[in-house]
Amino acid sequence: MQKVLEMLSQRAVHRQESCDGKLPVDLTPGQIRCSKREVVLTRGAERLASREDGRKLYDYFSSLEGIGGFQDHFDWWARNQFSSQGGKPLWIDPHDPNVHHIFIDDNIRLDDADTIVHPLVFSEQGSSSPSRVPTSELYDVCLVQTDLLEAIADEDYFLHCVRRCEENYDHYLASMEKDTPSQQQDGQ
């Protein structure tokens, strides 16, 4: 993981030079551990758990800026037959237009029985309990399967991925807005 953080840090420095922006890099490795009852996140002295309130972890990730890393719970994923159920959790709140989480990984698949991410969506505004959604619902919206060769060949590959997700996220938010209970009752 340290090598990945260093590589991302070097890319960030290159991006800073080319766009005159500052992108902070936090080399403190974090760790995510999952169980049937909860998800526990640790990073340095910080420790958060999802048992009481699933929104705490969403808020934590939403407050981060720049580049950082978290070690996933591979054993948990393996015990869950490499399925979404044991995958890396990703919290999405379509009612929060200021935050767009994007998860890029070469093991993201459209088949929930064979993917590395566990997407959790807060379907009701202000809810503390997210619902599991199919990976396909968020593909190229919040989830991107990395094309490793393309990522090596194209220096701007990840920027293109982010742009595509941003465009698709706008459509996703609009569709979620149409599906809210208050608008369904109003006949909209």
PDB file of N, CA and C in Angstrom, residues 9 13 55 70 74 85 140-141 179 185-186 188:
ATOM      1  N   SER A   9       1.110   9.926  -4.952  1.00  0.00           N
ATOM      2  CA  SER A   9       1.687  11.191  -4.536  1.00  0.00           C
ATOM      3  C   SER A   9       2.513  11.808  -5.657  1.00  0.00           C
ATOM      4  N   VAL A  13       1.809  15.338  -7.535  1.00  0.00           N
ATOM      5  CA  VAL A  13       2.785  16.413  -7.695  1.00  0.00           C
ATOM      6  C   VAL A  13       2.845  16.829  -9.157  1.00  0.00           C
ATOM      7  N   ARG A  55     -24.064   6.609   8.896  1.00  0.00           N
ATOM      8  CA  ARG A  55     -23.713   7.886   8.274  1.00  0.00           C
ATOM      9  C   ARG A  55     -22.353   8.409   8.742  1.00  0.00           C
ATOM     10  N   PHE A  70      -6.543   3.366   2.222  1.00  0.00           N
ATOM     11  CA  PHE A  70      -7.077   2.497   3.262  1.00  0.00           C
ATOM     12  C   PHE A  70      -6.888   1.059   2.832  1.00  0.00           C
ATOM     13  N   PHE A  74      -9.346  -8.029   2.981  1.00  0.00           N
ATOM     14  CA  PHE A  74      -9.328  -9.095   1.980  1.00  0.00           C
ATOM     15  C   PHE A  74      -9.911 -10.396   2.522  1.00  0.00           C
ATOM     16  N   GLN A  85     -21.177  -8.617  -1.157  1.00  0.00           N
ATOM     17  CA  GLN A  85     -21.515  -8.676   0.267  1.00  0.00           C
ATOM     18  C   GLN A  85     -20.272  -8.540   1.156  1.00  0.00           C
ATOM     19  N   ASP A 140     -20.036   3.388 -13.631  1.00  0.00           N
ATOM     20  CA  ASP A 140     -19.695   4.626 -14.341  1.00  0.00           C
ATOM     21  C   ASP A 140     -20.454   5.842 -13.800  1.00  0.00           C
ATOM     22  N   VAL A 141     -20.972   5.716 -12.585  1.00  0.00           N
ATOM     23  CA  VAL A 141     -21.591   6.818 -11.863  1.00  0.00           C
ATOM     24  C   VAL A 141     -20.733   7.100 -10.627  1.00  0.00           C
ATOM     25  N   ASP A 179     -37.652  10.071  -7.995  1.00  0.00           N
ATOM     26  CA  ASP A 179     -38.155   8.901  -7.274  1.00  0.00           C
ATOM     27  C   ASP A 179     -38.382   9.139  -5.787  1.00  0.00           C
ATOM     28  N   GLN A 185     -45.889  11.290  -4.404  1.00  0.00           N
ATOM     29  CA  GLN A 185     -47.211  11.615  -3.879  1.00  0.00           C
ATOM     30  C   GLN A 185     -47.817  12.800  -4.618  1.00  0.00           C
ATOM     31  N   ASP A 186     -46.963  13.747  -5.027  1.00  0.00           N
ATOM     32  CA  ASP A 186     -47.435  14.917  -5.758  1.00  0.00           C
ATOM     33  C   ASP A 186     -47.752  14.592  -7.210  1.00  0.00           C
ATOM     34  N   GLN A 188     -45.488  13.876  -9.495  1.00  0.00           N
ATOM     35  CA  GLN A 188     -44.424  14.380 -10.371  1.00  0.00           C
ATOM     36  C   GLN A 188     -43.542  13.266 -10.832  1.00  0.00           C
TER      37      GLN A 188
END
